Tab-separated table of C-alpha atoms and ligand atoms in Angstrom:
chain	number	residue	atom	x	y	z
A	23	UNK	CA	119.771	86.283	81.312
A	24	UNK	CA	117.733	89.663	79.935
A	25	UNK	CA	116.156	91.592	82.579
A	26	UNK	CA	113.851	93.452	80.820
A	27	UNK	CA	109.682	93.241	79.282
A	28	UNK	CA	110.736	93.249	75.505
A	29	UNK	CA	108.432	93.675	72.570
A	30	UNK	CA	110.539	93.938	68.735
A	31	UNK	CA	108.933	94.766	65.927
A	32	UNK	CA	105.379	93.390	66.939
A	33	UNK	CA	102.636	93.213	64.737
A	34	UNK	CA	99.114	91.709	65.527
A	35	UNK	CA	95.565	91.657	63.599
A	36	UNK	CA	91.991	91.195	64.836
A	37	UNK	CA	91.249	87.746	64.650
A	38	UNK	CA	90.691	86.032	61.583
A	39	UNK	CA	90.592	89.679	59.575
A	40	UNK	CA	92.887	91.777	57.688
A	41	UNK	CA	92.391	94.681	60.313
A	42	UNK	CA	96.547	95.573	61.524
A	43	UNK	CA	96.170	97.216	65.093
A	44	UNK	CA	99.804	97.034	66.047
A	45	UNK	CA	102.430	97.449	63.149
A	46	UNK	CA	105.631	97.100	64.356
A	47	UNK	CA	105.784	98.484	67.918
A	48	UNK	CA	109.330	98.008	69.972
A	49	UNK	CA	109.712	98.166	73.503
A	50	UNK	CA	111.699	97.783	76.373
A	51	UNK	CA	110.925	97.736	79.961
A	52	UNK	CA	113.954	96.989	82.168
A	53	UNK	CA	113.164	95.685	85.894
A	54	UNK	CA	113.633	98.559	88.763
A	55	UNK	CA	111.587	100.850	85.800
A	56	UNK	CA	108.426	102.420	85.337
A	57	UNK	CA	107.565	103.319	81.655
A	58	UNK	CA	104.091	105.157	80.352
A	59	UNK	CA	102.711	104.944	77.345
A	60	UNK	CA	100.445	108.016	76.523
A	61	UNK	CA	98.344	108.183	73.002
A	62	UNK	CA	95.642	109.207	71.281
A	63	UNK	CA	92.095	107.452	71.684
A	64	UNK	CA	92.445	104.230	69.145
A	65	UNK	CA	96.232	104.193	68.637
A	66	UNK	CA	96.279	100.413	69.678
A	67	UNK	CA	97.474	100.798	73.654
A	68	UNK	CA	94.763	98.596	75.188
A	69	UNK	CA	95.568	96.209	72.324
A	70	UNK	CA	99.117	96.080	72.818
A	71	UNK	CA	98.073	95.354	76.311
A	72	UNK	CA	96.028	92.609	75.212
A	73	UNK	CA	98.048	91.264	72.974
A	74	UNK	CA	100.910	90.846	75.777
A	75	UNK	CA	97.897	88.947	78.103
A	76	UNK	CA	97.468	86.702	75.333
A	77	UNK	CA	94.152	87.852	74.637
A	78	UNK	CA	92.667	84.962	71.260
A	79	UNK	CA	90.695	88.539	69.852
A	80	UNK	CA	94.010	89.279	68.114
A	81	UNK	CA	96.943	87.534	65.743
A	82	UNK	CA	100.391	88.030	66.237
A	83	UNK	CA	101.790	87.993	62.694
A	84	UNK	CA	105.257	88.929	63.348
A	85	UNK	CA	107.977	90.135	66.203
A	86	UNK	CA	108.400	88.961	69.897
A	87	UNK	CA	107.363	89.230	73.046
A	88	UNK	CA	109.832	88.469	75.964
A	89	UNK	CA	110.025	88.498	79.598
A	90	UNK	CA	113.199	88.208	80.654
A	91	UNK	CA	113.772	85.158	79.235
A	92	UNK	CA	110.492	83.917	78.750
A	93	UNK	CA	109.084	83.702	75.432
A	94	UNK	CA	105.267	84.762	75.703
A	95	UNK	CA	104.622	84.241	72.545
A	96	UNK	CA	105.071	80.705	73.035
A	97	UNK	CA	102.663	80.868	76.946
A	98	UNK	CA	98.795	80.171	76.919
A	99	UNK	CA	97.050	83.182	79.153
A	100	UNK	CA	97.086	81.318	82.388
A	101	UNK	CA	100.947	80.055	82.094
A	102	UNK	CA	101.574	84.200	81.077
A	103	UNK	CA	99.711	85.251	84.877
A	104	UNK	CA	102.040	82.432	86.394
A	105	UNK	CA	104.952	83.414	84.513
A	106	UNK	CA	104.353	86.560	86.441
A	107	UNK	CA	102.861	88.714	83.824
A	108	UNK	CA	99.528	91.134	85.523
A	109	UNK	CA	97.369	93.159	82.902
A	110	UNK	CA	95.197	95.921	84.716
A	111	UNK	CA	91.933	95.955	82.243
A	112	UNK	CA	91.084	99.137	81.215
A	113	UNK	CA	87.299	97.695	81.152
A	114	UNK	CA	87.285	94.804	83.734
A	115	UNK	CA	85.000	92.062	83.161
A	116	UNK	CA	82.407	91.697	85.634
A	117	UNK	CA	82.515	87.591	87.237
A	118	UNK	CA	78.691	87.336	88.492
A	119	UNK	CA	78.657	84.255	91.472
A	120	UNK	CA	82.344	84.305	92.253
A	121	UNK	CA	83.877	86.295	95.226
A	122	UNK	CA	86.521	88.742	94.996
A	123	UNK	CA	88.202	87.247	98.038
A	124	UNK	CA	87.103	83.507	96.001
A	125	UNK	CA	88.360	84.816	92.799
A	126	UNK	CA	92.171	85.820	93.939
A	127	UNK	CA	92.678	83.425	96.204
A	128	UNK	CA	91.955	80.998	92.931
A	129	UNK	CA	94.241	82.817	91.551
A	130	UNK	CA	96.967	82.189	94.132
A	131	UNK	CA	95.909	79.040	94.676
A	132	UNK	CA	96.898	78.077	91.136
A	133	UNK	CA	100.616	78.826	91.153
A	134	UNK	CA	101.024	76.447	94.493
A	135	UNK	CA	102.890	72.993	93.697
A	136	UNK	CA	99.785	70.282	93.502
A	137	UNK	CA	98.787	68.914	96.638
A	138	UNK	CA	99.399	72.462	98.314
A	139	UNK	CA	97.234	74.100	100.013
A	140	UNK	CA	96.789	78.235	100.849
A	141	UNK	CA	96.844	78.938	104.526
A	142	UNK	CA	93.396	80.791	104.616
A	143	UNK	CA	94.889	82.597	107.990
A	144	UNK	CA	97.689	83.905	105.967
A	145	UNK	CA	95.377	84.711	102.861
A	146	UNK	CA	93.404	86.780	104.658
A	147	UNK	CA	95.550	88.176	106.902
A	148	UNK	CA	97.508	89.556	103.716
A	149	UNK	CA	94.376	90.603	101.787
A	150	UNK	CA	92.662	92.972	104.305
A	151	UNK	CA	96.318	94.804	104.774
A	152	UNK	CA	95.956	95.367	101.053
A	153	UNK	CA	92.802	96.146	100.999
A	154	UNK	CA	93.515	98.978	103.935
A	155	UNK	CA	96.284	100.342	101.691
A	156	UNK	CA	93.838	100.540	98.667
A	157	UNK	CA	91.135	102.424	101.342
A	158	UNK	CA	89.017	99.311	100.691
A	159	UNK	CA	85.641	98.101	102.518
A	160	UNK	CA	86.087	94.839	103.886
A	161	UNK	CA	82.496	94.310	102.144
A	162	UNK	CA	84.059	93.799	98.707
A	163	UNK	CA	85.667	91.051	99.685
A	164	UNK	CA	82.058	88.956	99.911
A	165	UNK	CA	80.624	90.966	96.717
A	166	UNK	CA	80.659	89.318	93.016
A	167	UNK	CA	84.058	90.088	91.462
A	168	UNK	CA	83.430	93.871	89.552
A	169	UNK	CA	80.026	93.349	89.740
A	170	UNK	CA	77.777	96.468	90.239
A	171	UNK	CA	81.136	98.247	91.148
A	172	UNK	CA	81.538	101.595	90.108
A	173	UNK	CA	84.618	102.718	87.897
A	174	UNK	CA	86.525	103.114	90.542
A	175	UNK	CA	85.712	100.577	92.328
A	176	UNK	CA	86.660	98.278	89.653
A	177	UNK	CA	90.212	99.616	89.571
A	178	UNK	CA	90.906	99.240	92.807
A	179	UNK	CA	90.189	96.148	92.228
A	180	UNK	CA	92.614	95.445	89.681
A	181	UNK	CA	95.223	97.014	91.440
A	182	UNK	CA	94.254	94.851	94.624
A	183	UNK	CA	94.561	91.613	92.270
A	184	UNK	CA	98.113	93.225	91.269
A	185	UNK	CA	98.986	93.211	94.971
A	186	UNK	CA	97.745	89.872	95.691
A	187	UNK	CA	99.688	88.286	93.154
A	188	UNK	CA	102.734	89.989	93.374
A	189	UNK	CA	103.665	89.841	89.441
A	190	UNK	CA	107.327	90.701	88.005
A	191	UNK	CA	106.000	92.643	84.965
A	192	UNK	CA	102.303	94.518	85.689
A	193	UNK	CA	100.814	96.648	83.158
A	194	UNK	CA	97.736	99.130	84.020
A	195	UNK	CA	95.459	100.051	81.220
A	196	UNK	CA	93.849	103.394	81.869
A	197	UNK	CA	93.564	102.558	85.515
A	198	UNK	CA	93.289	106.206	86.170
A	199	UNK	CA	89.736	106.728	83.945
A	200	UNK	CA	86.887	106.944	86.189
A	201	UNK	CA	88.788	107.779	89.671
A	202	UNK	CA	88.824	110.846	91.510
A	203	UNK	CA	91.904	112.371	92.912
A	204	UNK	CA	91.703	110.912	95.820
A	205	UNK	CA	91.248	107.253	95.008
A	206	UNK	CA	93.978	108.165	91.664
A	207	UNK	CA	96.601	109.169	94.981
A	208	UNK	CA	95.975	105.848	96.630
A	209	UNK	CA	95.718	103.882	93.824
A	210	UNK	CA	99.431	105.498	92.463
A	211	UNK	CA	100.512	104.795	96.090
A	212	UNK	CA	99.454	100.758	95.802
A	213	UNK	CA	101.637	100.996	92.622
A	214	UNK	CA	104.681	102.778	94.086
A	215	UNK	CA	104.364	100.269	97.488
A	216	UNK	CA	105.458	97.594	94.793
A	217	UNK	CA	107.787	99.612	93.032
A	218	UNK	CA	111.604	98.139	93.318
A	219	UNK	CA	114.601	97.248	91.816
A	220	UNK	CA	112.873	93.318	90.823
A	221	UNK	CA	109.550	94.785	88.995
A	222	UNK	CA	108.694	96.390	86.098
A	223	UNK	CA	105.615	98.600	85.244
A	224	UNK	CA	104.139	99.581	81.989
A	225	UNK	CA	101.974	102.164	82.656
A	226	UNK	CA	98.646	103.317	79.910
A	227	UNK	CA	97.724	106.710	80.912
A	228	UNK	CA	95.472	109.003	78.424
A	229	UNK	CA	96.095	111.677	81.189
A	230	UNK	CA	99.530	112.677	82.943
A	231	UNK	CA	97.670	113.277	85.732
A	232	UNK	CA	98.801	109.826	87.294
A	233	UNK	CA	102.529	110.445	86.138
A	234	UNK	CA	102.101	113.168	88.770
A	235	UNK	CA	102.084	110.377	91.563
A	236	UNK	CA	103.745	106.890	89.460
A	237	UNK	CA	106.800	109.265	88.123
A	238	UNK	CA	107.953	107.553	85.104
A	239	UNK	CA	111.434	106.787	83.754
A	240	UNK	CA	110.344	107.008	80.344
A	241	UNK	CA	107.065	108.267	78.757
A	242	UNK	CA	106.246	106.817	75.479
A	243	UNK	CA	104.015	108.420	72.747
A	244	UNK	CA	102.487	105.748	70.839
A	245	UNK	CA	100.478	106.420	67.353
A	246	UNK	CA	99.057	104.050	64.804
A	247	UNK	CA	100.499	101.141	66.460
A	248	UNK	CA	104.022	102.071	66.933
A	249	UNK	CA	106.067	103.828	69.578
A	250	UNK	CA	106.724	106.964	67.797
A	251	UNK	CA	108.471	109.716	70.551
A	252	UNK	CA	110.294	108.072	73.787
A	253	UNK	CA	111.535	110.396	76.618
A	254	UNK	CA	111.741	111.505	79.976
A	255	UNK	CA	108.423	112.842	81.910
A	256	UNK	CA	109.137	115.995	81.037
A	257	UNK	CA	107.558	114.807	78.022
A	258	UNK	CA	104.370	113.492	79.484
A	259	UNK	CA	103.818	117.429	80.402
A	260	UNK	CA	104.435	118.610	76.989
A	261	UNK	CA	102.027	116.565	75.738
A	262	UNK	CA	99.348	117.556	77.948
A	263	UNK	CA	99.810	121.038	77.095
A	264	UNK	CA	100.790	120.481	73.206
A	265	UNK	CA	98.302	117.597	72.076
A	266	UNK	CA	100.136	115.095	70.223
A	267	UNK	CA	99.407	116.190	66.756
A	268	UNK	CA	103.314	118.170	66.776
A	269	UNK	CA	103.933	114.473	67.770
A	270	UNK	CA	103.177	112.843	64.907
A	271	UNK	CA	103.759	116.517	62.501
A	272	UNK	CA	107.654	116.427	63.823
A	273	UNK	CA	107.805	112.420	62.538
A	274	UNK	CA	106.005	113.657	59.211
A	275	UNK	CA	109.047	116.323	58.812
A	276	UNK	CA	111.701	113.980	59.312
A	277	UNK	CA	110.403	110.959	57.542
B	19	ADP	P1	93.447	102.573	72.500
B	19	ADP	O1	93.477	101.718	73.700
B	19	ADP	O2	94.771	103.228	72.171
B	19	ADP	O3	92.354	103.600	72.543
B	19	ADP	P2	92.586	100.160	71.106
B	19	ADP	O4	93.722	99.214	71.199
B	19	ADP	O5	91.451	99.949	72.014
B	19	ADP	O6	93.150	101.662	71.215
B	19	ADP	O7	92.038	100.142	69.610
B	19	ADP	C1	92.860	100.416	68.484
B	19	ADP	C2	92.015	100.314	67.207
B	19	ADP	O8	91.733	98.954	66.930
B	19	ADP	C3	90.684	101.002	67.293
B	19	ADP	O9	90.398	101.554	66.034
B	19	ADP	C4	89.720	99.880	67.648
B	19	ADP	O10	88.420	100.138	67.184
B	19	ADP	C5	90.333	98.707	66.885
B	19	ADP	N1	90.065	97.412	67.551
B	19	ADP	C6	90.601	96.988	68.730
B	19	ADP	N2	90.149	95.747	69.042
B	19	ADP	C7	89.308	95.392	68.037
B	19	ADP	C8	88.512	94.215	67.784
B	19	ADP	N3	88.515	93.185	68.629
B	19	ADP	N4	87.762	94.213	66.669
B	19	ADP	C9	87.764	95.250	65.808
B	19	ADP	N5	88.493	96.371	65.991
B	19	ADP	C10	89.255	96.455	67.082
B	20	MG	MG1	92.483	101.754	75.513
């Protein structure tokens, strides 16, 4: 039995092209961990992400995917979320005519056993208290999922999704663009509720701003798609202040 979110030697293409995003990235996030992944702009991170959703934009031409023991490789999207796999979209699609409160309890309703039903009580019962964590308006729950939300709005949304379905392995893409510090603080503090010894987080941040509030484990530099630098947040700092080119200058000296 692994315990961990596993990626080896992954590679992946754009559909149908000849276009490599992700060329040989390895990773491992053990449960009871938070990792971050920081990058430049176009280094493959939301693709990665993506790519572990199950997203049909992109090929994966060689290496694994595994959570704990589950092969996702071998899942369709829908048996991934099930699995307990959650991707945060950095650019959440807005669903025009369905309810947020219609949309995740869909969701939920989906991993009961046939013939089960969701106690609505319960549902909702559970969704507002999330929803007061996240500093939520019980009005969202009646609006069109994302749609003519604001940035922020939008990611509180995915991290209220997150909540609702209570996944083993989450990963956020960028869920700290377009917040303010105050929403950023609750939204890290939705995130560190969950937090525990049976969960893992991946964590996309362009900014360690959020590592300031989700403390990481391990930060992650990723370049080109690969991991290139992995250490502690210490190093999340000295990329904010350095830039990442004497990132990718120190793996040019030793190469
Ligand atoms: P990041 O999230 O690190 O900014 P992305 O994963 O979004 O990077 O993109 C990595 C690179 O792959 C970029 O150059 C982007 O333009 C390209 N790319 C990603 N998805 C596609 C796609 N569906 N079609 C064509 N190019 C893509
Ligand atoms: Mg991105």
């Amino acid at each position: 039995m692994s315990n961990s979110l596993r990626i080896d030697n992954l590679h992946a293409n754009v559909e149908g092209t000849d276009q490599k995003i992700l060329k040989g990235l390895n990773l491992e996030v053990p449960k009871g961990e938070v990792h971050a992944i920081m990058g430049p702009n176009g280094s493959g991170k939301s693709t990665l992400s993506k790519v572990m959703a199950g997203n049909e934009e992109y090929e994966v031409t060689e290496g694994s995917i595994f959570m704990d023991d589950t092969n996702l490789l071998d899942l369709d999207i829908d048996e991934r979320s099930r699995a307990g796999f959650f991707l945060a979209f950095q650019y959440p699609h807005e669903i025009p005519g369905v309810s947020s409160a219609n949309f995740i309890r869909a969701a939920l309703q989906a991993r009961l056993p046939k013939g089960e039903e969701i106690d609505a009580v319960a549902y909702y019962k559970s969704l507002y208290e999330k929803m007061d964590l996240l500093g939520m308006d019980r009005k969202f729950t009646a609006r069109s999922v994302n749609e003519g939300f604001s940035g922020g709005e939008k990611k509180r949304n995915e991290v209220l999704q997150m909540l609702m379905l209570d996944p083993t392995y989450a990963v956020l893409d960028e869920t700290d663009s377009g917040l303010d510090i105050d929403a950023l603080r609750i939204v890290a503090e939705g995130v560190n509720n969950m937090r525990g010894p049976d969960k893992g987080f991946l964590v996309i941040t362009h900014y360690q701003r959020l590592l300031d509030y989700i403390v990481p484990d391990v930060v992650h530099v990723m370049a080109d798609g690969q991991i290139i630098k992995s250490g502690d947040k210490s190093l999340a700092l000295e990329l904010e202040e350095k830039g990442y080119d004497w990132v990718t200058a120190e793996l040019a000296a030793t190469a």
